GROMACS .gro file of C-alpha atoms in nm:
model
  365
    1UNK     CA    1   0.000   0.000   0.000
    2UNK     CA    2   0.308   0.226   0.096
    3UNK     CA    3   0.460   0.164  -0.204
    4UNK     CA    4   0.141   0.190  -0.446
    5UNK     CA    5   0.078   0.560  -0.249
    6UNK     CA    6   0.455   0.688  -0.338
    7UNK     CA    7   0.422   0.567  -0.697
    8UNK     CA    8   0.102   0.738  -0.734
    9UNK     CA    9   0.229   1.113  -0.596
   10UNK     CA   10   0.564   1.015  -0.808
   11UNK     CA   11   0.344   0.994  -1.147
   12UNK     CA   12   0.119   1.254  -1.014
   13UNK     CA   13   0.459   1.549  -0.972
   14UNK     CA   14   0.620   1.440  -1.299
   15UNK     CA   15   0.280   1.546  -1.495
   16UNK     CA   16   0.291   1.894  -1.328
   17UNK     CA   17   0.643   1.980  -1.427
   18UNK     CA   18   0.567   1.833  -1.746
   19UNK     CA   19   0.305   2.109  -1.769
   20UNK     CA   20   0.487   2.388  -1.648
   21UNK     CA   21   0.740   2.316  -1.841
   22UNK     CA   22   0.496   2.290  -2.163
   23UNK     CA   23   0.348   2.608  -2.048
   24UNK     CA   24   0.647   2.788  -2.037
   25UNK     CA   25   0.757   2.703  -2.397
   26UNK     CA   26   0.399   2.794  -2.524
   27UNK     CA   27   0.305   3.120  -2.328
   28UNK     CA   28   0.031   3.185  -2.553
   29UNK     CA   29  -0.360   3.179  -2.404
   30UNK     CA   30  -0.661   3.120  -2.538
   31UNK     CA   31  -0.951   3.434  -2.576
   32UNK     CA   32  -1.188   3.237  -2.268
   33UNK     CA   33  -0.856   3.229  -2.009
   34UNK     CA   34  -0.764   3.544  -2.103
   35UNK     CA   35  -1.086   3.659  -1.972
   36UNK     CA   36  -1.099   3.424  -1.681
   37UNK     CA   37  -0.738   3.565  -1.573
   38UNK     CA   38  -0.716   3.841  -1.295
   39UNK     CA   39  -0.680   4.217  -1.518
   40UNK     CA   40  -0.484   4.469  -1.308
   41UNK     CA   41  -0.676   4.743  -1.189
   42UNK     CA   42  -0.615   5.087  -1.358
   43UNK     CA   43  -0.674   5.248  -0.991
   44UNK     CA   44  -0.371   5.066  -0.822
   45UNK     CA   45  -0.123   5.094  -1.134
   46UNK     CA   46  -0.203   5.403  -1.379
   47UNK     CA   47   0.019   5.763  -1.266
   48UNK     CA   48  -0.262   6.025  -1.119
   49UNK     CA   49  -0.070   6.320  -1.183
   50UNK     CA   50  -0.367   6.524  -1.084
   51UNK     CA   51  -0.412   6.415  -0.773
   52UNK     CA   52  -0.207   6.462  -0.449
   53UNK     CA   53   0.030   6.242  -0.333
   54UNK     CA   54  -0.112   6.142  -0.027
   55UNK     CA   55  -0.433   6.016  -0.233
   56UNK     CA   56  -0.239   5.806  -0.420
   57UNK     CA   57  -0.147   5.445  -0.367
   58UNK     CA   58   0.263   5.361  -0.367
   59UNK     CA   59   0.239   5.255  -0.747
   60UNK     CA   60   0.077   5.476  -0.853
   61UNK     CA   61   0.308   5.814  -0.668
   62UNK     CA   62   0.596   5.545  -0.836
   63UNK     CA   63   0.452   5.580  -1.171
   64UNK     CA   64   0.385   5.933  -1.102
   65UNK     CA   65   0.733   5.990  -1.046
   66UNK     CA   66   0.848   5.813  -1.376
   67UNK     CA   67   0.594   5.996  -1.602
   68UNK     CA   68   0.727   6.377  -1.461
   69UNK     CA   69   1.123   6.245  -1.510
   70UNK     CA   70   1.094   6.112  -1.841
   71UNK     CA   71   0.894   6.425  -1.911
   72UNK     CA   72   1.250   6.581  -1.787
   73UNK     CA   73   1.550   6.394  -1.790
   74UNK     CA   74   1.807   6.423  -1.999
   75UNK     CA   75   1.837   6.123  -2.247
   76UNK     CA   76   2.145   5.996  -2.124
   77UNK     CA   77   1.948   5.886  -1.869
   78UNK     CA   78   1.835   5.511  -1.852
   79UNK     CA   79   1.473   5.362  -1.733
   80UNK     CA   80   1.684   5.128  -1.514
   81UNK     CA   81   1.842   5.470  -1.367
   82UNK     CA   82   1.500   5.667  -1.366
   83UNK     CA   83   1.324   5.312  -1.193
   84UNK     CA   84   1.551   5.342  -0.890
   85UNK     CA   85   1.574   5.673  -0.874
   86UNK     CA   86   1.162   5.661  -0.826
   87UNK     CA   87   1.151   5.333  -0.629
   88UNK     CA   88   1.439   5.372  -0.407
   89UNK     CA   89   1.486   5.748  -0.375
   90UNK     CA   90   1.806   5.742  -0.526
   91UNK     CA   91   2.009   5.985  -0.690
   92UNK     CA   92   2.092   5.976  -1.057
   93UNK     CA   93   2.419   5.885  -1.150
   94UNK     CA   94   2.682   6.100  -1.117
   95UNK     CA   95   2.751   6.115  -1.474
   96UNK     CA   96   2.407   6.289  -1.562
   97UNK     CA   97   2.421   6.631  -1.700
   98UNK     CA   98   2.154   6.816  -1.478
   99UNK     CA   99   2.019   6.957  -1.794
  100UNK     CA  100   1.654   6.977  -1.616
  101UNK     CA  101   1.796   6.997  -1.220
  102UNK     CA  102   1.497   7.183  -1.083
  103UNK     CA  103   1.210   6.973  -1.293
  104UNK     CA  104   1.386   6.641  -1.195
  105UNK     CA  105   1.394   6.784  -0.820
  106UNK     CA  106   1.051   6.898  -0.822
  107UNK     CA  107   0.939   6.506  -0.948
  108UNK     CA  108   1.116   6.392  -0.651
  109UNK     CA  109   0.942   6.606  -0.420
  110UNK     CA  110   0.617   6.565  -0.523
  111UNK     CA  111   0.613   6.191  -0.469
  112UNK     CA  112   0.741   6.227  -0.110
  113UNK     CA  113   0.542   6.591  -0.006
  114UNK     CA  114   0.256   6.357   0.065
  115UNK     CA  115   0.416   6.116   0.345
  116UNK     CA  116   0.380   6.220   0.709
  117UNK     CA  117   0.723   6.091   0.825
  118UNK     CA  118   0.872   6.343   0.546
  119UNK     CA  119   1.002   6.725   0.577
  120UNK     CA  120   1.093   6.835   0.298
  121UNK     CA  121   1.436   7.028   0.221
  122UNK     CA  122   1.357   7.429   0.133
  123UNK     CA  123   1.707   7.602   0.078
  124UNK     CA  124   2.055   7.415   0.112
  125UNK     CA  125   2.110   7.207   0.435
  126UNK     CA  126   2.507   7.215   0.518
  127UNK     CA  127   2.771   7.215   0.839
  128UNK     CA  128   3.078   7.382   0.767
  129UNK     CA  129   3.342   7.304   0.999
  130UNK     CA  130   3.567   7.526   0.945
  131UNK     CA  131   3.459   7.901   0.860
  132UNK     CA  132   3.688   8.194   0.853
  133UNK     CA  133   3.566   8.541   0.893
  134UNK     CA  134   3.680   8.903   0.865
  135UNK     CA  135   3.608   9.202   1.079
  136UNK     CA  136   3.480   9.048   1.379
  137UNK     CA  137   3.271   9.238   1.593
  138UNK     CA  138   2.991   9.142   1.847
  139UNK     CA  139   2.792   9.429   1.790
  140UNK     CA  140   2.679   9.415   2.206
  141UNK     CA  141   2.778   9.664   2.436
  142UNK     CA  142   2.854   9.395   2.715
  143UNK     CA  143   3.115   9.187   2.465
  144UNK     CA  144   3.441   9.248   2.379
  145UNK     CA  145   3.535   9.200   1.995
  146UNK     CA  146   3.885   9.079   2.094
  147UNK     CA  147   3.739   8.792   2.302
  148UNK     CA  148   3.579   8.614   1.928
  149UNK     CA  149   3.808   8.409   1.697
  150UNK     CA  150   3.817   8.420   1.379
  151UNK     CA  151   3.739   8.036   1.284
  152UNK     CA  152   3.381   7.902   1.363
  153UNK     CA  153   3.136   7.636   1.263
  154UNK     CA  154   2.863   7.749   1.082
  155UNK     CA  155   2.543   7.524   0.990
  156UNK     CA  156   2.230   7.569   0.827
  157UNK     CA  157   1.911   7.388   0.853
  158UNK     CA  158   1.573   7.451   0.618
  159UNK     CA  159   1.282   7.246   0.566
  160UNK     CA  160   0.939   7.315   0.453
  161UNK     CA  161   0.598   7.152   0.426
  162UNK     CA  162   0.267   7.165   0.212
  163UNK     CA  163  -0.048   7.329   0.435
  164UNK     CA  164  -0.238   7.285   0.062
  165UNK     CA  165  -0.152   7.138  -0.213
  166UNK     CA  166  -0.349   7.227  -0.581
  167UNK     CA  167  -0.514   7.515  -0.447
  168UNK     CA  168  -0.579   7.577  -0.836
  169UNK     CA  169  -0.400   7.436  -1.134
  170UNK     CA  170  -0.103   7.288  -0.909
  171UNK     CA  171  -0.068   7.616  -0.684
  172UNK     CA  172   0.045   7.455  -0.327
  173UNK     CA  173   0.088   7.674  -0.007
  174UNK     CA  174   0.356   7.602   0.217
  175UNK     CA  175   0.523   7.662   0.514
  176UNK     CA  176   0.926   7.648   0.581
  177UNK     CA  177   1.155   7.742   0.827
  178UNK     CA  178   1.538   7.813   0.802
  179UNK     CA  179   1.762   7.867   1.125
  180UNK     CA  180   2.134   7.966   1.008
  181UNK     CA  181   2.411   7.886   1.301
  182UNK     CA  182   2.689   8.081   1.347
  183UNK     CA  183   2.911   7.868   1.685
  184UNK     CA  184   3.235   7.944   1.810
  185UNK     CA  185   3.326   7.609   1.888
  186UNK     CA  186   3.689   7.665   1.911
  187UNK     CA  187   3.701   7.924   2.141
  188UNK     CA  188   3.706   7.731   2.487
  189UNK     CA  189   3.812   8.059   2.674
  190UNK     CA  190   3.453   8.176   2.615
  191UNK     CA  191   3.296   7.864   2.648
  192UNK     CA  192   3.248   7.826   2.276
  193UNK     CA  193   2.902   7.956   2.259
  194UNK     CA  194   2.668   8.027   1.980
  195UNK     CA  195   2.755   8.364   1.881
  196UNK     CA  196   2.453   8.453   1.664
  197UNK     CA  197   2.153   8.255   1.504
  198UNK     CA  198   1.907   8.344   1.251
  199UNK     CA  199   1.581   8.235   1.244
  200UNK     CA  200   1.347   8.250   0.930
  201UNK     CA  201   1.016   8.150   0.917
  202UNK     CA  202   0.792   8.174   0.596
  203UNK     CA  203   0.498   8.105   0.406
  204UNK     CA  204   0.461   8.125   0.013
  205UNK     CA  205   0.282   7.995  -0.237
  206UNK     CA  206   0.448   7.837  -0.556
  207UNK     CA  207   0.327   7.700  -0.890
  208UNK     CA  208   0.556   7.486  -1.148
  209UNK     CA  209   0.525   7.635  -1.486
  210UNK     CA  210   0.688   7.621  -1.834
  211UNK     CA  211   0.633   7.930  -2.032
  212UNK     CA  212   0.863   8.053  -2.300
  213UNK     CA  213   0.913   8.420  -2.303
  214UNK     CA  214   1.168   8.491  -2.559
  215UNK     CA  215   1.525   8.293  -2.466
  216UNK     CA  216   1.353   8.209  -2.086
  217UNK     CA  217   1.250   7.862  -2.051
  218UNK     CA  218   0.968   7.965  -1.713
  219UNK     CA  219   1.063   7.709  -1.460
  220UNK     CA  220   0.817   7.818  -1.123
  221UNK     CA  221   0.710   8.135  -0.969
  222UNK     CA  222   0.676   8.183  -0.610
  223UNK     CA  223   0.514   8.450  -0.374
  224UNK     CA  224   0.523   8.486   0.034
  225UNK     CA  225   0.566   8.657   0.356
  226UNK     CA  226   0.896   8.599   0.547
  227UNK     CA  227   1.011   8.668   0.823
  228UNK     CA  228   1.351   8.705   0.983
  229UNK     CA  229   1.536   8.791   1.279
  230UNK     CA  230   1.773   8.631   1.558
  231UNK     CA  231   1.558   8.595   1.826
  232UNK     CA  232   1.751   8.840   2.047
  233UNK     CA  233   1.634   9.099   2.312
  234UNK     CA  234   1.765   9.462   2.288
  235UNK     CA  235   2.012   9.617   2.210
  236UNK     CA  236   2.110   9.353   2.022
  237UNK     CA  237   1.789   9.285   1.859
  238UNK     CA  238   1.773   9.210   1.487
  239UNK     CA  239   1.460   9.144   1.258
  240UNK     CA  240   1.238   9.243   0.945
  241UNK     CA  241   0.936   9.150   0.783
  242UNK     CA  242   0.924   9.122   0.365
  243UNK     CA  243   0.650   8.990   0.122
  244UNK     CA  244   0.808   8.846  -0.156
  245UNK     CA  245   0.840   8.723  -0.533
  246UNK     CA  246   1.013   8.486  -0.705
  247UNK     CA  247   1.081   8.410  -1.067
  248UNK     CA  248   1.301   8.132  -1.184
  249UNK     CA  249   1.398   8.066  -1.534
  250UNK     CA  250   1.636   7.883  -1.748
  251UNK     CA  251   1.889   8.002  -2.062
  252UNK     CA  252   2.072   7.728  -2.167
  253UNK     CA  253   2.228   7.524  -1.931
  254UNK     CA  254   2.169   7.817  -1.680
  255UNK     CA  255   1.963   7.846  -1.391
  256UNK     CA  256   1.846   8.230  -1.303
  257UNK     CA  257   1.670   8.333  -0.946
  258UNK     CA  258   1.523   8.685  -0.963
  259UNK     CA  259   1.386   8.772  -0.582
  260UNK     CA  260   1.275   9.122  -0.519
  261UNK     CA  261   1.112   9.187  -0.232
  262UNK     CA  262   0.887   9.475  -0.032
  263UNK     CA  263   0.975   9.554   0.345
  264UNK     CA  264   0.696   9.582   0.570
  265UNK     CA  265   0.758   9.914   0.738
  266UNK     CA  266   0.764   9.913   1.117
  267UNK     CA  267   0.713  10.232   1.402
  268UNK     CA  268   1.033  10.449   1.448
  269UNK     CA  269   1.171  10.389   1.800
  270UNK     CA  270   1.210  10.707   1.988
  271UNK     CA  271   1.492  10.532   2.236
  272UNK     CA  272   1.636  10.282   2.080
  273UNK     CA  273   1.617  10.065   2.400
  274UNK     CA  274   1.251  10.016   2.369
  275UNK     CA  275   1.113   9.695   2.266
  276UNK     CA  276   0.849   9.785   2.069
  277UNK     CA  277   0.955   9.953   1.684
  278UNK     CA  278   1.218   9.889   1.450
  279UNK     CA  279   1.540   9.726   1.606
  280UNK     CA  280   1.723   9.845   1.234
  281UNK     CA  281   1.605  10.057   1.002
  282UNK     CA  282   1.816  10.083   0.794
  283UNK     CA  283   1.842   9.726   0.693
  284UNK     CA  284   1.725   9.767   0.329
  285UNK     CA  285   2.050  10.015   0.281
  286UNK     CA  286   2.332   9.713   0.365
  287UNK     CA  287   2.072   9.403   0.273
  288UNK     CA  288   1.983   9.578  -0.057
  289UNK     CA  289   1.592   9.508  -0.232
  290UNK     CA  290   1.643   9.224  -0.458
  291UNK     CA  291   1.857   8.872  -0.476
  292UNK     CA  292   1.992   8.755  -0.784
  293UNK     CA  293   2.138   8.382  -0.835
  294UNK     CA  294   2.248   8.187  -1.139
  295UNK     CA  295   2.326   7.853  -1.080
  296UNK     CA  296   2.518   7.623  -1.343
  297UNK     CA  297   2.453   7.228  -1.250
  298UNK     CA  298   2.708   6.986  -1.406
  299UNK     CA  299   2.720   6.660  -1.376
  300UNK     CA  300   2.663   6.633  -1.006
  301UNK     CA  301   2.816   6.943  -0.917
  302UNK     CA  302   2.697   7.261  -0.875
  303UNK     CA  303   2.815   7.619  -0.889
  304UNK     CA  304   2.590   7.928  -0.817
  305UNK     CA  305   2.637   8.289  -0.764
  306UNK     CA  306   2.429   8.510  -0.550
  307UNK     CA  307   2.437   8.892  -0.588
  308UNK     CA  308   2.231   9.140  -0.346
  309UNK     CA  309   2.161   9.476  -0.395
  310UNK     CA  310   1.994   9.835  -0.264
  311UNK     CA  311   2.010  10.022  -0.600
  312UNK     CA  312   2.136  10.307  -0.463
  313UNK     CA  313   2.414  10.537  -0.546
  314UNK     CA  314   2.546  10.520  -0.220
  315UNK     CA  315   2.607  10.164  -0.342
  316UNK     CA  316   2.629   9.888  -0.093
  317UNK     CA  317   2.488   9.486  -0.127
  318UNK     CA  318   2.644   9.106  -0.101
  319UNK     CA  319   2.806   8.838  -0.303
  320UNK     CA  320   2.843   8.472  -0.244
  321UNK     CA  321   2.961   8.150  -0.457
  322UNK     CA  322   2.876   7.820  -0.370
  323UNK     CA  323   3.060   7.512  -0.501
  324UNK     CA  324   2.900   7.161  -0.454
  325UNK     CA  325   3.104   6.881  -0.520
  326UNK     CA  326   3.010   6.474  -0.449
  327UNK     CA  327   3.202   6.333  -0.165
  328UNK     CA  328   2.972   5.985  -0.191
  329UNK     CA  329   2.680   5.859  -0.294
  330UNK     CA  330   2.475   6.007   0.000
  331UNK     CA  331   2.672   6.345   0.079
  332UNK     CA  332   2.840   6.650  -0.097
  333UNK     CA  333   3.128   6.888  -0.005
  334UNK     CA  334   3.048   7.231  -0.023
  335UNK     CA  335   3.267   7.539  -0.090
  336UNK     CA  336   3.165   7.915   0.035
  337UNK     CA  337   3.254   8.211  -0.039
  338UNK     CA  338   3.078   8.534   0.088
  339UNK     CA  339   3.191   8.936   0.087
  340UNK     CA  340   2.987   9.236   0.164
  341UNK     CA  341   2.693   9.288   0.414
  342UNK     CA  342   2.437   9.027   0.582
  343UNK     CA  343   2.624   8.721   0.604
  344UNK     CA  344   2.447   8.744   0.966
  345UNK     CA  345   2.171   8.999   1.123
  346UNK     CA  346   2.344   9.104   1.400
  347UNK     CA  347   2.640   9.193   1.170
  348UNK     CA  348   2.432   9.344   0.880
  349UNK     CA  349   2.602   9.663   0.861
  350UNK     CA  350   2.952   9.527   0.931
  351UNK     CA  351   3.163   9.434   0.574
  352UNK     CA  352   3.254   9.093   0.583
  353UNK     CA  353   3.476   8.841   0.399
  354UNK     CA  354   3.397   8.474   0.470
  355UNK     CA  355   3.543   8.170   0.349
  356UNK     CA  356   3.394   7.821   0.483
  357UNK     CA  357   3.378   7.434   0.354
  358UNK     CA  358   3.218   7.165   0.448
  359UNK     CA  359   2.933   6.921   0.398
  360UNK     CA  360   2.638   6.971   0.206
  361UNK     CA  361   2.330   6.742   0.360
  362UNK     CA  362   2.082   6.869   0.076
  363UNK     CA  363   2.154   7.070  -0.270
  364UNK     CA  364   1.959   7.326  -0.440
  365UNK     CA  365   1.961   7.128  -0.782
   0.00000   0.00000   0.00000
């Protein structure tokens, strides 16, 4: 009986791979199982680029994803490279050109603006170890100037959030905050404190868009309220209030950010130990009215010039150039330069030359 059983379930296995085996050499199916056969459901699978991300399902913010970068990328790029990039959150090789940076960052954004557990980055996220500055001053009637040294950490941190996304035809409102760090952690004979931080809080609006207006390739436009100031009591209080616009464009393998802005005007102090009124105002004549960057992406590095301005002819502003470079697949080295006014609020009015590197945590393309 033993015997007759394991001969029967012997006979019975050698038909089924005989089967599969047959099946697998003629994949071909009739009309009736074709129908009988489970069809996937366009609901799960097909991109919803009209919807938000957090009412789609995982394949379908995936597919999403892979629709806006092959919209994008540059065709160097392969779908096994534009697959993991979507699936895995990884970067694209080192080798690509950054032709569309911004769009490509965007894509990534939108499939991840959605989750809960996510912040997203707003500007550059960095920690520069070592940062050299010129014509160091306290600006605080308690402090001596010849107490601070002149090499210091500085770090920045900036994340925002969506409060709404596709208020109308993909408009979202968000939220962000940036706190810039400025710690003398060298100088153990003051404890190494944190000489200055700058806090900026905002909220803007911003909407995608790709206009041609003569040689400008219209990348996104962006409009807000922002706020900024170091948190300080006085005399050594620091802050201002702008609404502002936003206008980013491309001419060749260029990247342009025009940013004027509007100060909202505050009451004159009559002492200027009061805390109520304006702790500076002149800020507009050393911060200037507008920023201007250009940013040229290559390969995975990045180099970008910023330029501020008051317009006046008592002519005073900023310039800065920032040099990404990869260090790994994860992180980036970062290269700073800055001269003129504002590298901090309480030093607004002071000239300044800074030179810092470091590592950059998040990149701007």
């Amino acid at each position: 009986m033993y015997k007759s059983l394991v001969l029967a379930l012997t006979l019975i296995s050698a038909s089924l791979c005989t089967a599969t085996l047959h099946a697998e050499d003629n994949p071909q199916v009739s009309e009736p199982e074709k129908e009988q056969q489970p069809q996937p459901s366009d609901g799960d699978d097909a991109p919803v680029p009209d919807e938000s991300p957090e009412k789609m399902s995982k394949a379908q913010q995936q597919n999403d994803c892979l629709l806006r970068s092959a919209q994008t990328a540059n065709e160097q790029v392969t779908l096994k490279e534009l697959r993991g990039w979507c699936q895995n959150g990884e970067e694209l090789p080192g080798e690509r050109t950054n032709e569309d940076a911004l769009r490509a960052r965007l894509a990534l954004e939108n499939t991840t603006r959605g989750n809960p557990f996510v912040i997203t980055p707003h500007r550059r996220n960095y920690l520069l170890p070592y940062s050299y500055w010129s014509n160091r001053q306290w600006n605080d009637p308690d402090k001596d100037d010849r107490d601070l040294q002149p090499n210091e950490v500085k770090f920045q941190l900036s994340l925002k959030a969506p409060i709404k996304e596709n208020i109308v035809d993909d408009v979202t409102l968000w939220m962000a905050f940036t706190g810039t760090f400025f710690w003398q952690a060298y100088n153990s004979e003051i404890s190494a404190p944190f000489r200055e931080t700058n806090y900026e809080p905002e909220i803007f609006i911003s909407k995608p868009v790709d206009w041609q207006i003569g040689p400008l390739d219209s990348e996104l436009l962006v409009a807000g309220f922002n706020h900024q100031s170091n948190g300080r009591d006085v005399p050594v209080s620091r802050s201002w209030n702008r609404v502002f616009m936003n206008y980013v464009f491309k001419t060749g393998d260029y990247y342009w950010s025009v940013k004027p802005w509007y100060r909202i005007p505050e009451e004159e102090k009559d002492d200027p130990l009061d805390t109520s009124g304006d702790d500076n105002p002149d800020i507009e004549k050393y911060m200037g009215n507008f920023e201007l960057e250009v940013a040229y992406p290559f390969r995975n590095h990045v180099l970008e010039l910023m330029v501020r301005n008051n317009l006046r002819s008592d002519n005073k502003g900023a310039g800065r150039i920032n040099y990404s470079f990869p260090l790994s697949k994860r992180f980036k080295g970062l290269v700073q330069v800055f001269s003129g006014y504002g590298d901090s609020l309480i030093n607004y009015d002071d000239y300044e030359n800074r030179f810092s590197f470091g590592i950059l945590l998040t990149d701007s393309l």
